CSV table of N, CA and C in Angstrom, one decimal:
chain,number,residue,atom,x,y,z
A,1,UNK,N,33.9,-75.2,105.7
A,1,UNK,CA,33.5,-74.2,104.7
A,1,UNK,C,33.5,-74.9,103.4
A,2,UNK,N,32.4,-74.7,102.6
A,2,UNK,CA,32.4,-75.2,101.2
A,2,UNK,C,33.4,-74.6,100.3
A,3,UNK,N,33.7,-75.3,99.3
A,3,UNK,CA,34.7,-74.8,98.3
A,3,UNK,C,34.1,-73.7,97.5
A,4,UNK,N,34.9,-72.9,96.9
A,4,UNK,CA,34.5,-71.8,96.0
A,4,UNK,C,34.4,-72.3,94.6
A,5,UNK,N,33.1,-72.5,94.2
A,5,UNK,CA,32.8,-73.1,92.8
A,5,UNK,C,33.4,-72.2,91.7
A,6,UNK,N,33.3,-70.9,91.9
A,6,UNK,CA,33.8,-70.0,90.9
A,6,UNK,C,35.3,-70.2,90.7
A,7,UNK,N,36.0,-70.3,91.8
A,7,UNK,CA,37.5,-70.5,91.8
A,7,UNK,C,37.8,-71.8,91.1
A,8,UNK,N,37.0,-72.9,91.3
A,8,UNK,CA,37.2,-74.1,90.7
A,8,UNK,C,37.0,-74.0,89.2
A,9,UNK,N,36.0,-73.3,88.8
A,9,UNK,CA,35.8,-73.1,87.3
A,9,UNK,C,36.9,-72.4,86.7
A,10,UNK,N,37.5,-71.4,87.4
A,10,UNK,CA,38.6,-70.7,86.9
A,10,UNK,C,39.9,-71.6,86.8
A,11,UNK,N,40.0,-72.5,87.7
A,11,UNK,CA,41.1,-73.5,87.7
A,11,UNK,C,40.9,-74.4,86.4
A,12,UNK,N,39.7,-74.8,86.2
A,12,UNK,CA,39.5,-75.6,85.0
A,12,UNK,C,39.8,-74.9,83.7
A,13,UNK,N,39.5,-73.6,83.7
A,13,UNK,CA,39.9,-72.8,82.5
A,13,UNK,C,41.4,-72.8,82.3
A,14,UNK,N,42.1,-72.7,83.5
A,14,UNK,CA,43.6,-72.6,83.4
A,14,UNK,C,44.2,-74.0,82.9
A,15,UNK,N,43.4,-75.0,83.1
A,15,UNK,CA,43.9,-76.4,82.8
A,15,UNK,C,43.4,-76.8,81.4
A,16,UNK,N,42.7,-76.0,80.7
A,16,UNK,CA,42.0,-76.3,79.5
A,16,UNK,C,42.9,-77.0,78.4
A,17,UNK,N,44.1,-76.6,78.3
A,17,UNK,CA,45.0,-77.1,77.3
A,17,UNK,C,45.9,-78.2,77.8
A,18,UNK,N,45.8,-78.6,79.1
A,18,UNK,CA,46.6,-79.6,79.6
A,18,UNK,C,45.8,-81.0,79.5
A,19,UNK,N,46.6,-82.1,79.4
A,19,UNK,CA,46.0,-83.4,79.3
A,19,UNK,C,46.4,-84.3,80.4
A,20,UNK,N,45.6,-85.3,80.6
A,20,UNK,CA,46.0,-86.4,81.5
A,20,UNK,C,45.5,-86.2,83.0
A,21,UNK,N,44.7,-85.2,83.2
A,21,UNK,CA,44.3,-84.9,84.6
A,21,UNK,C,42.8,-85.2,84.8
A,22,UNK,N,42.4,-85.3,86.0
A,22,UNK,CA,41.0,-85.5,86.3
A,22,UNK,C,40.6,-84.7,87.5
A,23,UNK,N,39.3,-84.7,87.8
A,23,UNK,CA,38.8,-84.0,89.0
A,23,UNK,C,38.3,-85.0,90.1
A,24,UNK,N,38.4,-84.6,91.3
A,24,UNK,CA,37.8,-85.5,92.4
A,24,UNK,C,37.5,-84.7,93.6
A,25,UNK,N,36.6,-85.2,94.4
A,25,UNK,CA,36.3,-84.5,95.7
A,25,UNK,C,37.4,-85.0,96.7
A,26,UNK,N,38.0,-84.0,97.4
A,26,UNK,CA,39.0,-84.4,98.3
A,26,UNK,C,39.3,-83.2,99.2
A,27,UNK,N,39.7,-83.4,100.5
A,27,UNK,CA,40.0,-82.3,101.4
A,27,UNK,C,38.8,-81.4,101.7
A,28,UNK,N,37.6,-81.9,101.5
A,28,UNK,CA,36.4,-81.1,101.7
A,28,UNK,C,36.1,-80.1,100.6
A,29,UNK,N,36.8,-80.3,99.4
A,29,UNK,CA,36.6,-79.4,98.3
A,29,UNK,C,36.7,-80.2,97.0
A,30,UNK,N,37.2,-79.5,96.0
A,30,UNK,CA,37.3,-80.2,94.7
A,30,UNK,C,38.7,-80.0,94.2
A,31,UNK,N,39.4,-81.1,93.8
A,31,UNK,CA,40.8,-81.0,93.4
A,31,UNK,C,41.0,-81.6,92.0
A,32,UNK,N,42.1,-81.3,91.5
A,32,UNK,CA,42.6,-81.9,90.2
A,32,UNK,C,43.7,-82.8,90.4
A,33,UNK,N,43.7,-83.9,89.7
A,33,UNK,CA,44.7,-85.0,89.9
A,33,UNK,C,45.4,-85.3,88.6
A,34,UNK,N,46.7,-85.6,88.7
A,34,UNK,CA,47.4,-86.1,87.5
A,34,UNK,C,48.4,-87.2,88.0
A,35,UNK,N,48.5,-88.3,87.3
A,35,UNK,CA,49.3,-89.5,87.7
A,35,UNK,C,49.0,-90.0,89.1
A,36,UNK,N,47.7,-89.8,89.5
A,36,UNK,CA,47.3,-90.2,90.8
A,36,UNK,C,47.7,-89.3,91.9
A,37,UNK,N,48.2,-88.1,91.6
A,37,UNK,CA,48.6,-87.1,92.6
A,37,UNK,C,47.7,-85.9,92.5
A,38,UNK,N,47.0,-85.5,93.6
A,38,UNK,CA,46.3,-84.3,93.6
A,38,UNK,C,47.3,-83.2,93.5
A,39,UNK,N,47.0,-82.1,92.7
A,39,UNK,CA,48.1,-81.1,92.6
A,39,UNK,C,47.5,-79.7,92.8
A,40,UNK,N,46.2,-79.5,92.7
A,40,UNK,CA,45.7,-78.1,92.9
A,40,UNK,C,44.2,-78.3,93.3
A,41,UNK,N,43.7,-77.4,94.1
A,41,UNK,CA,42.3,-77.6,94.4
A,41,UNK,C,41.7,-76.3,95.0
A,42,UNK,N,40.3,-76.3,95.0
A,42,UNK,CA,39.5,-75.2,95.6
A,42,UNK,C,39.0,-75.8,96.9
A,43,UNK,N,39.6,-75.4,98.0
A,43,UNK,CA,39.3,-75.9,99.3
A,43,UNK,C,39.2,-74.8,100.3
A,44,UNK,N,38.1,-74.9,101.1
A,44,UNK,CA,38.0,-74.0,102.3
A,44,UNK,C,38.2,-72.5,101.9
A,45,UNK,N,37.6,-72.1,100.8
A,45,UNK,CA,37.6,-70.6,100.5
A,45,UNK,C,38.9,-70.1,99.9
A,46,UNK,N,39.8,-71.0,99.4
A,46,UNK,CA,41.0,-70.6,98.8
A,46,UNK,C,41.5,-71.7,97.9
A,47,UNK,N,42.7,-71.5,97.4
A,47,UNK,CA,43.4,-72.5,96.5
A,47,UNK,C,44.4,-73.2,97.3
A,48,UNK,N,44.5,-74.6,97.1
A,48,UNK,CA,45.6,-75.3,97.6
A,48,UNK,C,46.5,-75.8,96.4
A,49,UNK,N,47.8,-75.8,96.6
A,49,UNK,CA,48.7,-76.1,95.5
A,49,UNK,C,49.8,-77.0,96.1
A,50,UNK,N,50.1,-78.0,95.3
A,50,UNK,CA,51.2,-78.9,95.6
A,50,UNK,C,52.5,-78.3,95.1
A,51,UNK,N,53.5,-78.2,95.9
A,51,UNK,CA,54.8,-77.5,95.5
A,51,UNK,C,56.0,-78.4,95.7
A,52,UNK,N,57.0,-78.2,94.8
A,52,UNK,CA,58.2,-78.9,95.0
A,52,UNK,C,58.8,-78.5,96.3
A,53,UNK,N,59.5,-79.4,97.0
A,53,UNK,CA,60.2,-79.2,98.3
A,53,UNK,C,61.0,-77.9,98.2
A,54,UNK,N,61.8,-77.8,97.2
A,54,UNK,CA,62.7,-76.6,97.1
A,54,UNK,C,62.0,-75.3,97.0
A,55,UNK,N,60.7,-75.3,96.6
A,55,UNK,CA,60.0,-74.0,96.4
A,55,UNK,C,59.1,-73.7,97.6
A,56,UNK,N,58.9,-74.7,98.4
A,56,UNK,CA,57.9,-74.6,99.5
A,56,UNK,C,58.2,-73.5,100.5
A,57,UNK,N,59.5,-73.4,100.9
A,57,UNK,CA,59.9,-72.4,101.9
A,57,UNK,C,59.7,-71.0,101.3
A,58,UNK,N,60.1,-70.8,100.1
A,58,UNK,CA,59.9,-69.5,99.4
A,58,UNK,C,58.4,-69.1,99.3
A,59,UNK,N,57.6,-70.1,99.0
A,59,UNK,CA,56.2,-69.8,98.9
A,59,UNK,C,55.6,-69.4,100.3
A,60,UNK,N,56.0,-70.1,101.3
A,60,UNK,CA,55.5,-69.8,102.6
A,60,UNK,C,55.9,-68.5,103.2
A,61,UNK,N,56.9,-67.9,102.6
A,61,UNK,CA,57.3,-66.5,103.0
A,61,UNK,C,56.4,-65.5,102.4
A,62,UNK,N,55.7,-65.8,101.4
A,62,UNK,CA,54.7,-64.9,100.7
A,62,UNK,C,53.6,-64.6,101.7
A,63,UNK,N,53.1,-63.4,101.7
A,63,UNK,CA,52.1,-63.0,102.7
A,63,UNK,C,50.7,-63.7,102.4
A,64,UNK,N,50.5,-64.1,101.2
A,64,UNK,CA,49.2,-64.7,100.8
A,64,UNK,C,49.2,-66.3,100.9
A,65,UNK,N,50.3,-66.9,101.4
A,65,UNK,CA,50.5,-68.3,101.5
A,65,UNK,C,50.6,-68.8,102.9
A,66,UNK,N,50.0,-69.9,103.2
A,66,UNK,CA,50.1,-70.5,104.5
A,66,UNK,C,50.2,-72.0,104.3
A,67,UNK,N,50.7,-72.7,105.3
A,67,UNK,CA,50.7,-74.2,105.1
A,67,UNK,C,49.3,-74.7,105.1
A,68,UNK,N,49.0,-75.7,104.2
A,68,UNK,CA,47.7,-76.2,104.2
A,68,UNK,C,47.6,-77.4,105.2
A,69,UNK,N,46.6,-77.3,106.0
A,69,UNK,CA,46.4,-78.3,107.1
A,69,UNK,C,45.0,-78.9,106.9
A,70,UNK,N,44.9,-80.2,107.1
A,70,UNK,CA,43.6,-80.9,107.1
A,70,UNK,C,43.4,-81.5,108.4
A,71,UNK,N,42.3,-81.2,109.1
A,71,UNK,CA,42.0,-81.7,110.4
A,71,UNK,C,43.1,-81.4,111.4
A,72,UNK,N,43.7,-80.2,111.3
A,72,UNK,CA,44.7,-79.8,112.2
A,72,UNK,C,46.1,-80.3,111.9
A,73,UNK,N,46.2,-81.1,110.8
A,73,UNK,CA,47.5,-81.7,110.5
A,73,UNK,C,48.0,-81.1,109.2
A,74,UNK,N,49.2,-80.5,109.2
A,74,UNK,CA,49.8,-79.9,108.0
A,74,UNK,C,50.0,-81.0,106.9
A,75,UNK,N,49.7,-80.7,105.7
A,75,UNK,CA,49.9,-81.6,104.6
A,75,UNK,C,51.2,-81.3,103.9
A,76,UNK,N,52.2,-82.2,104.0
A,76,UNK,CA,53.5,-81.9,103.4
A,76,UNK,C,53.4,-81.6,102.0
A,77,UNK,N,54.2,-80.5,101.6
A,77,UNK,CA,54.2,-80.1,100.2
A,77,UNK,C,53.1,-79.2,99.7
A,78,UNK,N,52.2,-78.9,100.6
A,78,UNK,CA,51.0,-78.1,100.2
A,78,UNK,C,51.0,-76.8,100.8
A,79,UNK,N,50.6,-75.8,100.0
A,79,UNK,CA,50.3,-74.4,100.5
A,79,UNK,C,48.9,-74.0,100.2
A,80,UNK,N,48.4,-73.2,101.0
A,80,UNK,CA,47.0,-72.6,100.8
A,80,UNK,C,47.3,-71.1,100.3
A,81,UNK,N,46.7,-70.8,99.2
A,81,UNK,CA,46.9,-69.4,98.7
A,81,UNK,C,45.5,-68.7,98.9
A,82,UNK,N,45.6,-67.5,99.4
A,82,UNK,CA,44.4,-66.7,99.7
A,82,UNK,C,43.9,-66.1,98.4
A,83,UNK,N,42.6,-65.8,98.4
A,83,UNK,CA,41.9,-65.3,97.2
A,83,UNK,C,42.5,-63.9,96.8
A,84,UNK,N,43.1,-63.2,97.7
A,84,UNK,CA,43.7,-61.9,97.4
A,84,UNK,C,44.8,-62.0,96.3
A,85,UNK,N,45.4,-63.2,96.3
A,85,UNK,CA,46.5,-63.4,95.4
A,85,UNK,C,46.1,-64.1,94.1
A,86,UNK,N,44.8,-64.2,93.9
A,86,UNK,CA,44.3,-65.0,92.7
A,86,UNK,C,43.2,-64.1,91.9
A,87,UNK,N,43.4,-62.8,92.0
A,87,UNK,CA,42.4,-62.0,91.3
A,87,UNK,C,42.4,-62.1,89.8
A,88,UNK,N,43.5,-62.3,89.2
A,88,UNK,CA,43.6,-62.3,87.7
A,88,UNK,C,43.8,-63.8,87.3
A,89,UNK,N,43.5,-64.0,86.0
A,89,UNK,CA,43.7,-65.3,85.4
A,89,UNK,C,45.2,-65.6,85.4
A,90,UNK,N,46.0,-64.6,85.2
A,90,UNK,CA,47.5,-64.9,85.1
A,90,UNK,C,48.0,-65.3,86.5
A,91,UNK,N,47.5,-64.6,87.6
A,91,UNK,CA,47.9,-65.0,88.9
A,91,UNK,C,47.5,-66.5,89.2
A,92,UNK,N,46.3,-66.8,88.9
A,92,UNK,CA,45.8,-68.2,89.1
A,92,UNK,C,46.6,-69.2,88.3
A,93,UNK,N,46.8,-68.9,87.0
A,93,UNK,CA,47.5,-69.8,86.1
A,93,UNK,C,48.9,-70.1,86.6
A,94,UNK,N,49.6,-69.2,87.2
A,94,UNK,CA,51.0,-69.4,87.7
A,94,UNK,C,51.0,-70.6,88.7
A,95,UNK,N,50.0,-70.5,89.6
A,95,UNK,CA,49.9,-71.6,90.6
A,95,UNK,C,49.5,-72.9,90.0
A,96,UNK,N,48.5,-72.9,89.1
A,96,UNK,CA,48.0,-74.1,88.5
A,96,UNK,C,49.0,-74.7,87.6
A,97,UNK,N,49.7,-73.9,86.8
A,97,UNK,CA,50.7,-74.5,85.9
A,97,UNK,C,51.9,-75.1,86.7
A,98,UNK,N,52.4,-74.4,87.6
A,98,UNK,CA,53.5,-74.9,88.4
A,98,UNK,C,53.2,-76.2,89.1
A,99,UNK,N,52.0,-76.2,89.7
A,99,UNK,CA,51.6,-77.4,90.4
A,99,UNK,C,51.4,-78.6,89.5
A,100,UNK,N,50.8,-78.3,88.3
A,100,UNK,CA,50.6,-79.4,87.3
A,100,UNK,C,52.0,-79.9,86.8
A,101,UNK,N,52.9,-79.1,86.5
A,101,UNK,CA,54.2,-79.5,86.1
A,101,UNK,C,54.9,-80.3,87.1
A,102,UNK,N,54.8,-79.9,88.4
A,102,UNK,CA,55.5,-80.6,89.5
A,102,UNK,C,54.8,-82.0,89.6
A,103,UNK,N,53.5,-82.1,89.7
A,103,UNK,CA,52.8,-83.4,89.9
A,103,UNK,C,53.0,-84.3,88.7
A,104,UNK,N,53.1,-83.7,87.5
A,104,UNK,CA,53.3,-84.5,86.3
A,104,UNK,C,54.6,-85.2,86.3
A,105,UNK,N,55.6,-84.6,86.9
A,105,UNK,CA,57.0,-85.1,86.9
A,105,UNK,C,57.2,-86.2,88.0
A,106,UNK,N,56.2,-86.3,88.9
A,106,UNK,CA,56.3,-87.4,90.0
A,106,UNK,C,56.0,-88.7,89.4
A,107,UNK,N,56.6,-89.8,89.9
A,107,UNK,CA,56.2,-91.1,89.5
A,107,UNK,C,54.7,-91.4,89.8
A,108,UNK,N,54.0,-92.2,89.0
A,108,UNK,CA,52.6,-92.4,89.3
A,108,UNK,C,52.4,-92.9,90.7
A,109,UNK,N,51.3,-92.4,91.3
A,109,UNK,CA,51.0,-92.8,92.7
A,109,UNK,C,50.4,-94.2,92.6
A,110,UNK,N,50.8,-95.0,93.6
A,110,UNK,CA,50.2,-96.4,93.7
A,110,UNK,C,48.8,-96.2,94.4
A,111,UNK,N,47.9,-97.0,93.8
A,111,UNK,CA,46.6,-97.0,94.4
A,111,UNK,C,46.6,-97.6,95.8
A,112,UNK,N,45.9,-96.9,96.7
A,112,UNK,CA,45.8,-97.3,98.1
A,112,UNK,C,44.7,-98.4,98.2
A,113,UNK,N,45.0,-99.5,98.9
A,113,UNK,CA,44.0,-100.5,99.0
A,113,UNK,C,42.8,-100.0,99.8
A,114,UNK,N,41.6,-100.5,99.3
A,114,UNK,CA,40.4,-100.0,100.0
A,114,UNK,C,40.2,-100.8,101.3
A,115,UNK,N,39.7,-100.1,102.3
A,115,UNK,CA,39.4,-100.7,103.6
A,115,UNK,C,38.4,-101.8,103.4
A,116,UNK,N,38.6,-102.8,104.1
A,116,UNK,CA,37.6,-103.9,104.1
A,116,UNK,C,36.5,-103.6,105.1
A,117,UNK,N,35.3,-104.0,104.6
A,117,UNK,CA,34.1,-103.8,105.5
A,117,UNK,C,34.0,-105.0,106.4
A,118,UNK,N,33.6,-104.8,107.6
A,118,UNK,CA,33.5,-105.8,108.6
A,118,UNK,C,32.1,-106.4,108.6
């Protein structure tokens, strides 16, 4: 399923005053990255958000959150938030802001070596 372009535009609006992040295609959608860590994205008709370990269990107890899985494999630290929980700018900003703060506090990610062509 393609990503929701309107949701991604709303995410960009929520990030307008933040610095040091970029955009990239990932997980079949569009994500935002800081310090080499993807932290929030518009993927598969919803929002994915990177969460601190201590908050993950609490988030997964919410009715609008599920574990985020890619190709059938759960992605550690990620939740998928349904559009029902993102109707207002304030609701969306809570997720975007919390994920940005969390990813910004992580040590910079090391670049993965590119696969060699045969």
